[in-house]
Short mmCIF file of C-alpha atoms in Angstrom, two decimals:
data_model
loop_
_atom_site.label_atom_id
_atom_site.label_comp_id
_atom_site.label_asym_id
_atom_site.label_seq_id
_atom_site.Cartn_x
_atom_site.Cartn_y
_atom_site.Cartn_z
CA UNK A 1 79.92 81.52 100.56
CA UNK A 2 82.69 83.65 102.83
CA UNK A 3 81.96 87.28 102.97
CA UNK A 4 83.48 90.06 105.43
CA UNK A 5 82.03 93.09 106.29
CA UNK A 6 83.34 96.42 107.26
CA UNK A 7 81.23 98.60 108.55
CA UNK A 8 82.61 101.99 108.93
CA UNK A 9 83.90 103.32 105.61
CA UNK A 10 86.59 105.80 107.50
CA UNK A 11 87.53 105.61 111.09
CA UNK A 12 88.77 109.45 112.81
CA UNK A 13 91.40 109.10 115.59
CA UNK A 14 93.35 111.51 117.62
CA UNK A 15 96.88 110.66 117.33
CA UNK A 16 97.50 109.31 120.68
CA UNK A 17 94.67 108.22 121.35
CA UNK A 18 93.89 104.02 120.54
CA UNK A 19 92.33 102.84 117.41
CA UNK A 20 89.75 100.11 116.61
CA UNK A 21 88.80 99.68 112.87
CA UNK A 22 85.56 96.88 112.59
CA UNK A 23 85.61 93.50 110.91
CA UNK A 24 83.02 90.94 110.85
CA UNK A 25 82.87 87.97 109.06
CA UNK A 26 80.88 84.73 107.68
CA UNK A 27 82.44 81.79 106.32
CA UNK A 28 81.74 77.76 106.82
CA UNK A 29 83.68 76.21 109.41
CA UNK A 30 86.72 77.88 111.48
CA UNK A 31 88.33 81.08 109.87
CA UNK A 32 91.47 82.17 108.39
CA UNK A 33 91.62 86.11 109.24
CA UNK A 34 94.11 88.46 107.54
CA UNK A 35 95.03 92.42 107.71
CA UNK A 36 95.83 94.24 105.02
CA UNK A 37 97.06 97.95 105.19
CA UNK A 38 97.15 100.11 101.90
CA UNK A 39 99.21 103.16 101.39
CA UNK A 40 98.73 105.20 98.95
CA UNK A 41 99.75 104.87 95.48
CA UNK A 42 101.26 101.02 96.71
CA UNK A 43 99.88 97.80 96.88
CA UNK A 44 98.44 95.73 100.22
CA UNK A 45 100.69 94.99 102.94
CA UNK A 46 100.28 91.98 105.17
CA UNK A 47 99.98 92.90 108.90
CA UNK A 48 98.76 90.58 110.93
CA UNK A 49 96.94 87.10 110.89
CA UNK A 50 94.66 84.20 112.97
CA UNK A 51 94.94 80.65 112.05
CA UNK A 52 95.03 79.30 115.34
CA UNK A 53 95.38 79.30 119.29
CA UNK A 54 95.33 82.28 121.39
CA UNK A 55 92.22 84.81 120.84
CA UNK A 56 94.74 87.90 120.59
CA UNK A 57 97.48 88.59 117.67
CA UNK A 58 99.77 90.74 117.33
CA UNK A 59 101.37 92.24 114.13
CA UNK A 60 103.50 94.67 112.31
CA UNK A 61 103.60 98.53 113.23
CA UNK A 62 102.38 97.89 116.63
CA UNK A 63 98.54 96.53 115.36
CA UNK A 64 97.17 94.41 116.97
CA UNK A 65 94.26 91.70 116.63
CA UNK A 66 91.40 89.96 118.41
CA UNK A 67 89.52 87.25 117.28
CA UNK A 68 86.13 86.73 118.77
CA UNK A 69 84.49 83.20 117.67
CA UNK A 70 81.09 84.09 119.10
CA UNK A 71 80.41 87.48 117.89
CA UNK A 72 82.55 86.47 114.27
CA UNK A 73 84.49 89.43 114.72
CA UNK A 74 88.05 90.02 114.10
CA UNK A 75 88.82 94.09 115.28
CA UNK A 76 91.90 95.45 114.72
CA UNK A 77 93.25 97.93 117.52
CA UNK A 78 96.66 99.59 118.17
CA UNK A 79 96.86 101.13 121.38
CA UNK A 80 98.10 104.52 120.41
CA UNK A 81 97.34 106.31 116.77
CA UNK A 82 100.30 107.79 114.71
CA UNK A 83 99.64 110.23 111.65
CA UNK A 84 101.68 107.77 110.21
CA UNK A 85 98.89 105.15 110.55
CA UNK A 86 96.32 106.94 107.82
CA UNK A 87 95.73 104.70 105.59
CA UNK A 88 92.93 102.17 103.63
CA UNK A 89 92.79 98.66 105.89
CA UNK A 90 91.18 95.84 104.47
CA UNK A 91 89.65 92.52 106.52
CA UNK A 92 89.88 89.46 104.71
CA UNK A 93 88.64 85.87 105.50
CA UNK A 94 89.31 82.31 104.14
CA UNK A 95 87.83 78.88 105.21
CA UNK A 96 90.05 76.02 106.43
CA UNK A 97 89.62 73.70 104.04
CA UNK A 98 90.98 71.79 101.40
CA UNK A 99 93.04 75.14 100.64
CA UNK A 100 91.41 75.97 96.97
CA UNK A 101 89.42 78.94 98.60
CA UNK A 102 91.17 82.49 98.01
CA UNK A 103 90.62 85.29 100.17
CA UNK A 104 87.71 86.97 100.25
CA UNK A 105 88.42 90.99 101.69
CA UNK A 106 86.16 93.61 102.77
CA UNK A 107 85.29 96.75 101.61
CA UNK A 108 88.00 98.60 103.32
CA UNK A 109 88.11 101.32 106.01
CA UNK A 110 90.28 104.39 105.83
CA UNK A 111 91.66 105.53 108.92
CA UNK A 112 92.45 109.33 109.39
CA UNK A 113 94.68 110.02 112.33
CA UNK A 114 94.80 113.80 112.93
CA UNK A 115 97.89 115.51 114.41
CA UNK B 1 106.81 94.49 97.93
CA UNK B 2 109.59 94.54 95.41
CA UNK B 3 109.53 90.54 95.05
CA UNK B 4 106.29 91.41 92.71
CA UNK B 5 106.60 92.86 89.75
CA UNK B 6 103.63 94.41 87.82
CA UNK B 7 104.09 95.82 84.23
CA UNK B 8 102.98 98.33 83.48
CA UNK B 9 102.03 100.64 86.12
CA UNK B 10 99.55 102.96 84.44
CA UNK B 11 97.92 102.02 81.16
CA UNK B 12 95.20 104.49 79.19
CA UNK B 13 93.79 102.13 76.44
CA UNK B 14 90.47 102.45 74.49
CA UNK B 15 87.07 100.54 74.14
CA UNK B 16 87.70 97.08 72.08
CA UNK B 17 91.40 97.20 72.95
CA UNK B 18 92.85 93.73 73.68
CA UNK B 19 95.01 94.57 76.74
CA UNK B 20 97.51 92.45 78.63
CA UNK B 21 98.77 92.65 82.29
CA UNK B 22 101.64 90.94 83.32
CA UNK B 23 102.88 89.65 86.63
CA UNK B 24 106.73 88.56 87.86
CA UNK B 25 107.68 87.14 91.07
CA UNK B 26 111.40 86.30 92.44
CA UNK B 27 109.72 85.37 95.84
CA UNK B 28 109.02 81.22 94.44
CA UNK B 29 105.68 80.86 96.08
CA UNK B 30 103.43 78.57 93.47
CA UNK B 31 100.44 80.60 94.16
CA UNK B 32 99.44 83.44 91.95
CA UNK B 33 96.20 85.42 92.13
CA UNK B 34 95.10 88.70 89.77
CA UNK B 35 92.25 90.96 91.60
CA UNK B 36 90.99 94.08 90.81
CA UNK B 37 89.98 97.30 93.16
CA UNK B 38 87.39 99.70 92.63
CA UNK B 39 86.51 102.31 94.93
CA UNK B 40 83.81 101.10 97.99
CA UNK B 41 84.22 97.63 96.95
CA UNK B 42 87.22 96.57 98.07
CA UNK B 43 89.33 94.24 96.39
CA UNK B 44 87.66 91.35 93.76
CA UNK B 45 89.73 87.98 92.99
CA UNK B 46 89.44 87.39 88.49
CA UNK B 47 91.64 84.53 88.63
CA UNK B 48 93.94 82.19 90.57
CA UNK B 49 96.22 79.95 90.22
CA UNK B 50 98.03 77.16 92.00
CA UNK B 51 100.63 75.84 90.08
CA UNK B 52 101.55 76.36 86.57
CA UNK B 53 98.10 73.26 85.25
CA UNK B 54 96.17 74.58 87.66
CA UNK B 55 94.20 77.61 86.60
CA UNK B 56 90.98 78.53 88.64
CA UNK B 57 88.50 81.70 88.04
CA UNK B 58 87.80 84.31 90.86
CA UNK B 59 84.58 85.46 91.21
CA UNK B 60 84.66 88.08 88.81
CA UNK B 61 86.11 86.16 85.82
CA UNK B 62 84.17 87.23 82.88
CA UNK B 63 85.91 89.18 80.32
CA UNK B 64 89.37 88.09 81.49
CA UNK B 65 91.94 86.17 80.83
CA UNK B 66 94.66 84.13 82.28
CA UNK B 67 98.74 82.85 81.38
CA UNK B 68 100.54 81.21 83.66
CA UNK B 69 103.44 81.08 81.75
CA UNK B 70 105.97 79.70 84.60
CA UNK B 71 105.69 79.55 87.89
CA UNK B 72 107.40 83.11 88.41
CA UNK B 73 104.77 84.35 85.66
CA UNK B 74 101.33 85.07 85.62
CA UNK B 75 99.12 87.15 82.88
CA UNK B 76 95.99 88.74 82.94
CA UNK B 77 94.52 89.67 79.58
CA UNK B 78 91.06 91.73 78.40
CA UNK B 79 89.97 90.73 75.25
CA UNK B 80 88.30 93.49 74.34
CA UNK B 81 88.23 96.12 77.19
CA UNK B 82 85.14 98.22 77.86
CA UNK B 83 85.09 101.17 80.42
CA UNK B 84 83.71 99.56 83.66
CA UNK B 85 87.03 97.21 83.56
CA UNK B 86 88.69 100.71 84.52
CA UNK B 87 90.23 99.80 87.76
CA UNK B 88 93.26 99.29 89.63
CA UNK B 89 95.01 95.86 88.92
CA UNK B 90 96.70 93.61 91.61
CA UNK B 91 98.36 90.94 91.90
CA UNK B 92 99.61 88.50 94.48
CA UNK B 93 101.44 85.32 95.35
CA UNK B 94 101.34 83.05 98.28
CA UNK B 95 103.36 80.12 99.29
CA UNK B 96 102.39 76.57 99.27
CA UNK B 97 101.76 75.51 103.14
CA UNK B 98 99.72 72.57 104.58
CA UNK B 99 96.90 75.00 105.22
CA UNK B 100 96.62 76.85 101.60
CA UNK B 101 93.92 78.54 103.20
CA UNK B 102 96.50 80.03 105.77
CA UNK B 103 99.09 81.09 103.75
CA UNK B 104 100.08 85.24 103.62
CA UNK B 105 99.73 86.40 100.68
CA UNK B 106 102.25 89.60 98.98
CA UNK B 107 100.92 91.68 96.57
CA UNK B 108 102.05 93.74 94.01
CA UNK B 109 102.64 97.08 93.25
CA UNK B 110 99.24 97.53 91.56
CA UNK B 111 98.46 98.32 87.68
CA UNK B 112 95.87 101.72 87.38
CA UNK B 113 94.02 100.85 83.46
CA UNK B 114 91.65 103.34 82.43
CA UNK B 115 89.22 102.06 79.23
CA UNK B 116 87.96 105.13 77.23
#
């Protein structure tokens, strides 16, 4: 079975200051990793992904990504906060096979960036 | 994402109430999944579906429902709600690539049902 965890239910940030929201995950064989972001009152928005190739992605808003085979982490990290940014992320996970797996997402973590 | 459609947006319904959720998307992926959110658990996939035959169930399937009525349509029904199905509704559609696995999926707007 695939299963992500999410450690930290909220994340506190200083707008300005860089951002790191937790992700680890389990699944058989190599990963499919997604970010979500979740505004309120809206439904999930895609922001980044890693399928394959280099270690560090890079996605919408500025987010970025890094995917860390050994450790089975997948952080997400912007280098500088906006208030903007508050909001519920969500980590998900699927397994590369045949394709018939859905994602599986985490718990979420809602980031507060203070002014 | 406006290319997914969710009707209706809030529904209050009671105990024993068959209730229906429905699902449009202009976007022409083949891939349609229903999930539902409750607070601290993130979100839960009910059902899935890959192509109009091909009907699958999440891991949270009992006391739901599924229609996939065309590829651009995709139902989620309670037969007979009871008050822990209160919850906030999604759903989502993904595109057909080698790597199914891989592909983004867009979600809807989101459906908030409260069962009395």
């Amino acid at each position: 079975a695939q299963s992500v965890a999410q450690p930290e239910d909220q994340v506190n940030v200083a707008e300005g200051n860089p951002l790191t929201v937790k992700c680890t995950y389990s699944v058989s064989g190599n990963p499919y990793l997604f970010w979500y972001v979740q505004y309120p009152n809206r439904g999930l928005q895609f922001l980044l992904k890693y399928i394959t190739g280099d270690n560090l992605v890079k996605g919408s808003y500025g987010f970025e990504a890094e995917f860390n085979k050994s450790q089975t982490s997948f952080h997400l990290k912007k280098p500088s906060a906006l208030v903007s940014d508050s909001a519920l992320y969500f980590c998900a996970v699927s397994a590369m096979d045949t394709g018939r797996r859905a994602l599986t997402f985490g718990s979420g973590t809602r980031l507060q960036v203070q002014p | 994402d406006a290319d997914v459609t969710q009707t209706p947006r809030n529904r209050i319904t009671k105990t024993g109430k068959r209730i229906m959720l429905e699902c449009s998307q202009t976007k022409g992926h083949d891939r349609m999944y229903w999930y539902r959110q409750d607070p601290g658990l993130g979100l839960r996939l009910i059902y899935y579906s890959f192509d109009v035959k091909d009907i699958n169930k999440g891991e949270i399937s009992d006391g739901y429902s599924v229609s996939r009525q065309a590829q651009a349509k995709f139902s989620l029904s309670l037969e007979s709600a009871i008050p822990n199905q209160t919850a906030l509704y999604f759903c989502a559609t993904s595109g057909h690539g080698t790597s199914g696995g891989a592909d983004t999926q867009y979600f809807g707007p989101g459906t908030r049902l409260t069962v009395l």
